[in-house]
Structure formats: C-alpha cells, structure tokens
Short mmCIF file of C-alpha atoms in Angstrom, two decimals:
data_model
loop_
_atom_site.label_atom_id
_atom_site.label_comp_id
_atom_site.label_asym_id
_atom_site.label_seq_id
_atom_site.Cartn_x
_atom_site.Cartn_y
_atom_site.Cartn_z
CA UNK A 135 30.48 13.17 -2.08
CA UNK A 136 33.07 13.84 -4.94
CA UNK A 137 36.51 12.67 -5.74
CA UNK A 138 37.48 15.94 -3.86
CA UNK A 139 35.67 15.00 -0.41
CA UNK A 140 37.70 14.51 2.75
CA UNK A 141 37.97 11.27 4.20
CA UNK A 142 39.53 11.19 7.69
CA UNK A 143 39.54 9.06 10.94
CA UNK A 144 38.50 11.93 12.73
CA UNK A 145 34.57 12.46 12.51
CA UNK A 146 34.66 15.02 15.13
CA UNK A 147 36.94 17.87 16.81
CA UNK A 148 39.65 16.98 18.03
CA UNK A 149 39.74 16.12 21.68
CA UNK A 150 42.90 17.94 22.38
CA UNK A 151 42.31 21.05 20.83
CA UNK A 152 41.18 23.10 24.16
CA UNK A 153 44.36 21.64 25.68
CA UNK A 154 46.16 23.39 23.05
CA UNK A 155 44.20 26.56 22.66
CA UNK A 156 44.71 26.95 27.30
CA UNK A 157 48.57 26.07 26.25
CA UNK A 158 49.19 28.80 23.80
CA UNK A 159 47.24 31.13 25.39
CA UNK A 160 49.53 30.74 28.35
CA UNK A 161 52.59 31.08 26.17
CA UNK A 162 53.71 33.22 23.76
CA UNK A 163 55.08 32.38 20.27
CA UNK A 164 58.81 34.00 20.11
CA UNK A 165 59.61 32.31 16.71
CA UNK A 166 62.18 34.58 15.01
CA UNK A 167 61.36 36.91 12.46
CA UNK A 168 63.05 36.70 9.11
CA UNK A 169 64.27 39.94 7.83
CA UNK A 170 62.85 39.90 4.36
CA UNK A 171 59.50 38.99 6.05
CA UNK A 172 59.49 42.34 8.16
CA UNK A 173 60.32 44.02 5.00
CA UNK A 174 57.17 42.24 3.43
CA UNK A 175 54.98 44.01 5.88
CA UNK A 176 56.93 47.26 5.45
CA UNK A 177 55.99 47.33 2.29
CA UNK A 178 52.23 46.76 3.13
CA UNK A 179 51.60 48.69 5.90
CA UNK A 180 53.03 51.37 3.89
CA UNK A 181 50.44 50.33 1.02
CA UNK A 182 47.66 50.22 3.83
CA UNK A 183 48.62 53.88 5.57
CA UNK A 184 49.00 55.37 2.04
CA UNK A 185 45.52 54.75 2.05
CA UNK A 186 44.00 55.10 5.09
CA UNK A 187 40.77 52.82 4.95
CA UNK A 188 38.96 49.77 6.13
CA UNK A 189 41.55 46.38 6.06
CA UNK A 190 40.64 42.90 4.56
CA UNK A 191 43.37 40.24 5.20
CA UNK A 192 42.61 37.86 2.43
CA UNK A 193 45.45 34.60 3.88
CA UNK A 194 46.34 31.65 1.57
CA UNK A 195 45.22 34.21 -1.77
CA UNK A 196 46.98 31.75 -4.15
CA UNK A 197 46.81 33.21 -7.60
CA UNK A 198 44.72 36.40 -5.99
CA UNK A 199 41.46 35.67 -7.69
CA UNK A 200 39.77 35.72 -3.88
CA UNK A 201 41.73 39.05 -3.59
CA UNK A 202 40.59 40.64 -6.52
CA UNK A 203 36.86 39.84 -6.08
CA UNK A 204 37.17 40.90 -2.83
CA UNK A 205 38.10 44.38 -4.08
CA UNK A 206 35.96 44.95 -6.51
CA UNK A 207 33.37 44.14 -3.82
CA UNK A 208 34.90 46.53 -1.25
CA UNK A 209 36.09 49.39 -3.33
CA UNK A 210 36.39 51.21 -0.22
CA UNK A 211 38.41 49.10 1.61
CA UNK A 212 42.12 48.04 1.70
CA UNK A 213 42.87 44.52 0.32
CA UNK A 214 46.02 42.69 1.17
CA UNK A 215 46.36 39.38 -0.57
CA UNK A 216 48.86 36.97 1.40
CA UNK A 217 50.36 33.43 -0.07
CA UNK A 218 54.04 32.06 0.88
CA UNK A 219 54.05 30.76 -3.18
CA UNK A 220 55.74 32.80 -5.32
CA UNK A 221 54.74 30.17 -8.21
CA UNK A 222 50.89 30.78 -7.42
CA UNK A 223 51.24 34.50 -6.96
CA UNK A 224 52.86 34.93 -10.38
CA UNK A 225 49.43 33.97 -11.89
CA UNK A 226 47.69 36.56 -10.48
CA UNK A 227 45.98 38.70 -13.07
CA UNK A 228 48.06 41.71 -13.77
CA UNK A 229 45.61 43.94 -13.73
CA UNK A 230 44.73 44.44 -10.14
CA UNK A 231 42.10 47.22 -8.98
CA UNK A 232 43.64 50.07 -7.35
CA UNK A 233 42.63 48.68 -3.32
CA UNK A 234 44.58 45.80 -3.52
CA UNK A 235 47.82 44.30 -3.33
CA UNK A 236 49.65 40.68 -3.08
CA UNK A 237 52.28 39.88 -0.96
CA UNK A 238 54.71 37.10 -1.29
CA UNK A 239 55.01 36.09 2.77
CA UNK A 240 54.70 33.79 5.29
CA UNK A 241 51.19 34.31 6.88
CA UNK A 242 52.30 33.48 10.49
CA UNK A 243 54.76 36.15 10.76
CA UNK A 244 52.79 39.05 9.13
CA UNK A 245 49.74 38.40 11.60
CA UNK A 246 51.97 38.12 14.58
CA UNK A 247 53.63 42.01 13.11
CA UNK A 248 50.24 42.77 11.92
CA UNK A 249 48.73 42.68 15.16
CA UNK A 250 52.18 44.13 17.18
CA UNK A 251 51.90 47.33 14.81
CA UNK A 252 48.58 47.47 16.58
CA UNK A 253 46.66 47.02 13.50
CA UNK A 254 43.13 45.28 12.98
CA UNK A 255 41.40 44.37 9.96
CA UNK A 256 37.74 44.85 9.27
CA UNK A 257 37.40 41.30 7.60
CA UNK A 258 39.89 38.13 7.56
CA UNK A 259 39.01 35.67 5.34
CA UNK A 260 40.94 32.25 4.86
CA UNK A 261 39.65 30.03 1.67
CA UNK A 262 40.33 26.45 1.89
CA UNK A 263 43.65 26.37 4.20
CA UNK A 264 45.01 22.86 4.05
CA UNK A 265 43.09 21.69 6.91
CA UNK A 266 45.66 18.23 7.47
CA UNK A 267 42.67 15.74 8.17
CA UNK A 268 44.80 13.38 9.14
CA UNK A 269 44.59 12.75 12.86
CA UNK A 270 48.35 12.99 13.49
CA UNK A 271 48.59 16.09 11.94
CA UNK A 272 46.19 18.31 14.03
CA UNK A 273 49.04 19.98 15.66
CA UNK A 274 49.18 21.88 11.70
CA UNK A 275 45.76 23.49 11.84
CA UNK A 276 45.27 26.57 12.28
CA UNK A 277 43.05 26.52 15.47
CA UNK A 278 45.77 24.26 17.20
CA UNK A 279 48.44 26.27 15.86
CA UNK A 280 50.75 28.40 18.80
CA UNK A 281 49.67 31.26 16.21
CA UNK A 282 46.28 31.77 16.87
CA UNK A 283 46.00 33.30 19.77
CA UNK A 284 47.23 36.14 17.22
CA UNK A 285 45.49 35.67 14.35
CA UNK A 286 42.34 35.41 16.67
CA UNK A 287 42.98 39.36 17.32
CA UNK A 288 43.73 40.10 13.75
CA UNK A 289 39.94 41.24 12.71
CA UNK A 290 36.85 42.20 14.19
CA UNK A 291 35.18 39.54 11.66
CA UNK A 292 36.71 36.41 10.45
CA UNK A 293 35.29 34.41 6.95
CA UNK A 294 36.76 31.03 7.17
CA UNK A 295 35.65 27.99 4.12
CA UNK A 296 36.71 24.68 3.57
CA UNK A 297 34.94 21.31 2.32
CA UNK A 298 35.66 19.28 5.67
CA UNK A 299 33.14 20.44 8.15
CA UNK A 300 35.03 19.30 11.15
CA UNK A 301 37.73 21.67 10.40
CA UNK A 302 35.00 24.75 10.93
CA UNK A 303 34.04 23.19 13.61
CA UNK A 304 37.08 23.14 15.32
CA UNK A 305 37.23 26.82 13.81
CA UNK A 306 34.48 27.94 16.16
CA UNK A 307 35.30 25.81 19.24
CA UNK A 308 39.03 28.00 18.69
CA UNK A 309 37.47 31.44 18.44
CA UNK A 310 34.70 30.79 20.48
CA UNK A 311 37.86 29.98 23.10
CA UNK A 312 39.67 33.25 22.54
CA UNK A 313 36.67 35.76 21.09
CA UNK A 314 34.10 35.22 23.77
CA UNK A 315 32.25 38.22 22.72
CA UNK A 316 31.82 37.09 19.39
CA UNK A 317 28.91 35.19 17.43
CA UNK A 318 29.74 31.96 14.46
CA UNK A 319 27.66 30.50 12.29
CA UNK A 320 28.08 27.73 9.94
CA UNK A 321 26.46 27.09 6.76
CA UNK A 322 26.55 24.85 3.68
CA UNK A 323 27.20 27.02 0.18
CA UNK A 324 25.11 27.44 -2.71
CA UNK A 325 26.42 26.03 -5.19
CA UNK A 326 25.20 29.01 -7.65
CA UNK A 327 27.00 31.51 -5.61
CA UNK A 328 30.30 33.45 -7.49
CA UNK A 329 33.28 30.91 -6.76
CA UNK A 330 35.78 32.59 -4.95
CA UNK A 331 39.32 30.42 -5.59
CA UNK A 332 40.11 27.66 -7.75
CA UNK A 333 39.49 25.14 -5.62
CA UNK A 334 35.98 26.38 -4.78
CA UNK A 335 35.19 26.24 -8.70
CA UNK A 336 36.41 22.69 -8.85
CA UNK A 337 34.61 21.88 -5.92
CA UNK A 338 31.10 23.08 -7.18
CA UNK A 339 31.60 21.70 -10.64
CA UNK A 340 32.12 18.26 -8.69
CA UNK A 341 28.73 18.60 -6.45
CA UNK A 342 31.25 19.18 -3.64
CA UNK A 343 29.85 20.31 -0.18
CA UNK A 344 31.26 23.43 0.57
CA UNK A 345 30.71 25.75 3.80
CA UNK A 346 31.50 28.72 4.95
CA UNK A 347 32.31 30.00 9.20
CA UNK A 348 31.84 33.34 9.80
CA UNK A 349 32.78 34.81 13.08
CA UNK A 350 31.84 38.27 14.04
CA UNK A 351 32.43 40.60 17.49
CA UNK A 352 28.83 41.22 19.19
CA UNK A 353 28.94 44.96 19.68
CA UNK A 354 26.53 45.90 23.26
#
C-alpha cells in the first residue's frame, strides 16, 4: 500500500457489467464523428500504409514515453501513440524513432474508424487508463463503455496495466465476453522491470502494486 493505492467501495467487479457488455453488444454506438478527428486518422493510416508492417495501438500515450519504448522494442512494427492532451503530448521527446508517431485524438473515435477501415493491430496496449473506482462511475470504464465492443476487435492481443486489480478483472470478464477464443492472464509486476509511463515509475518508487492483463487470440 502507498499513497498512490486505490481505495474504493467496490472490492469486486461490478455486478452490472455483463448487463452492459449484452446491451452494447446489441446496439451499436452512432456517436458522431468530428471532422478534425477523421482527419487525425487520415493522417495515420497514411503513416501506417506508408509503411506497411505489423500495428501497435499504444491508447492513453501521455507524453509518448510508452510509445517510444515500444518502438525501439518493435523496430519492425508500426507504432501509433494516441492521447486526447495536447499539453501531455507536447512533452514527448522530439526525437522519435522512425516506427512511430503521436497523435493528438480522441481514442474512442479512432478505434471505432480504426476498426471500420478494416484494420487490426498486432498489439493494443492501454497503461494506467483512469479506471473511475468510484462505484457510481463504472458506466466510464472502459469494459462498460458502449465502445468496447470495438475496441475489443481492435487487436489480436491486448496489454492492459493499472494498480487497481479489480479494474483487470473486470478487463477479462469484458473480453472474455466478446473474445471467446482468446486466453488472459493476470499478474503482479516486478518492480525491477523497465517502467513504461510516468505513473508506473512513481508507482514502483512508492512500493506500489502494479499488474499487468494480457489478452491474446488462441490460434487452433
């Protein structure tokens, strides 16, 4: 326990989620599309054809530091670093490798055109997303979210961390829901392992528990 750890009413998953997973499966979101957003993805699926390789979604980049180590470890992939903050993005390092780029846009609309352009990424990780642990606001997570039926299909494997375990675990009742095929496992970081974001440096540096989900399609 740290001055960073999670303290919430809810101890468990929430008891509505399936009831919201069956509803937005049954629906789909029509939420219009901004302009400038479509242009956002334009300008990345351009990026992503121009090269023709392997895609990593990297959601909720902040300042790009996940992004950037995520290149470096994937030089043969495509990176694409996504964070609505233009005040975060600014302090990205400036000298980017070559696979990767950071876009200024709002994550639920990219998926949902990410996934319409009938794209799929190799890997799609999300680092500590704001996982509202507050009961009353479980509707804003992302496994109750009328989005995630989408970003469900957005990769074949999905790298999701966060220091409130009940948040993962709601993770893998969600994709278990919509990626029957697929295999999640849950497991407590080292501590000694490269930090990935800001927060995840804090976090060790306060004796933080940390874990990681990751969700991958069983091939037969």
């Amino acid at each position: 326990m740290s001055e960073y750890t999670i303290h919430s009413e809810q101890i468990a998953p929430h008891e509505e989620l399936l009831l919201a997973l069956q509803s937005h499966q049954s629906s789909v979101w029509r939420r219009p599309i901004a302009a400038h957003q479509i242009e956002v993805f334009e300008q990345a699926r351009a990026f992503m054809v121009r090269r023709d390789a392997p895609i990593i979604l990297d959601s909720g980049c902040g300042t790009g530091m996940s992004s950037q180590i995520l290149a470096e470890q994937f030089s043969e992939h495509t990176v694409i670093g996504l964070d609505k903050s233009l005040l975060r993005l600014s302090k990205a390092d400036k000298q980017l490798p070559d696979n990767v780029r950071l876009f200024r846009a709002d994550v639920r609309d990219f998926w949902r055109l990410f996934v319409e352009a009938g794209l799929k990424a190799d890997w799609h990780y999300l680092l500590y997303p704001n996982p509202y642990p507050k009961k009353v606001q479980f509707k804003k997570r992302w496994p109750a979210h009328p989005v995630f039926p989408v970003l469900a299909h957005s990769a074949d494997r999905f790298e999701v961390r966060s220091n409130w375990r009940v948040y993962l675990d709601e993770w893998e009742i969600a994709l278990h829901c919509l990626r029957p095929k697929s295999a999640t496992r849950i497991t407590r970081l080292d501590a000694s392992v490269l930090p990935m974001t800001r927060f995840e440096q804090k976090y060790f540096k306060a004796g933080e528990a940390c874990y990681r989900l990751i969700n991958e399609v069983i091939i037969e």
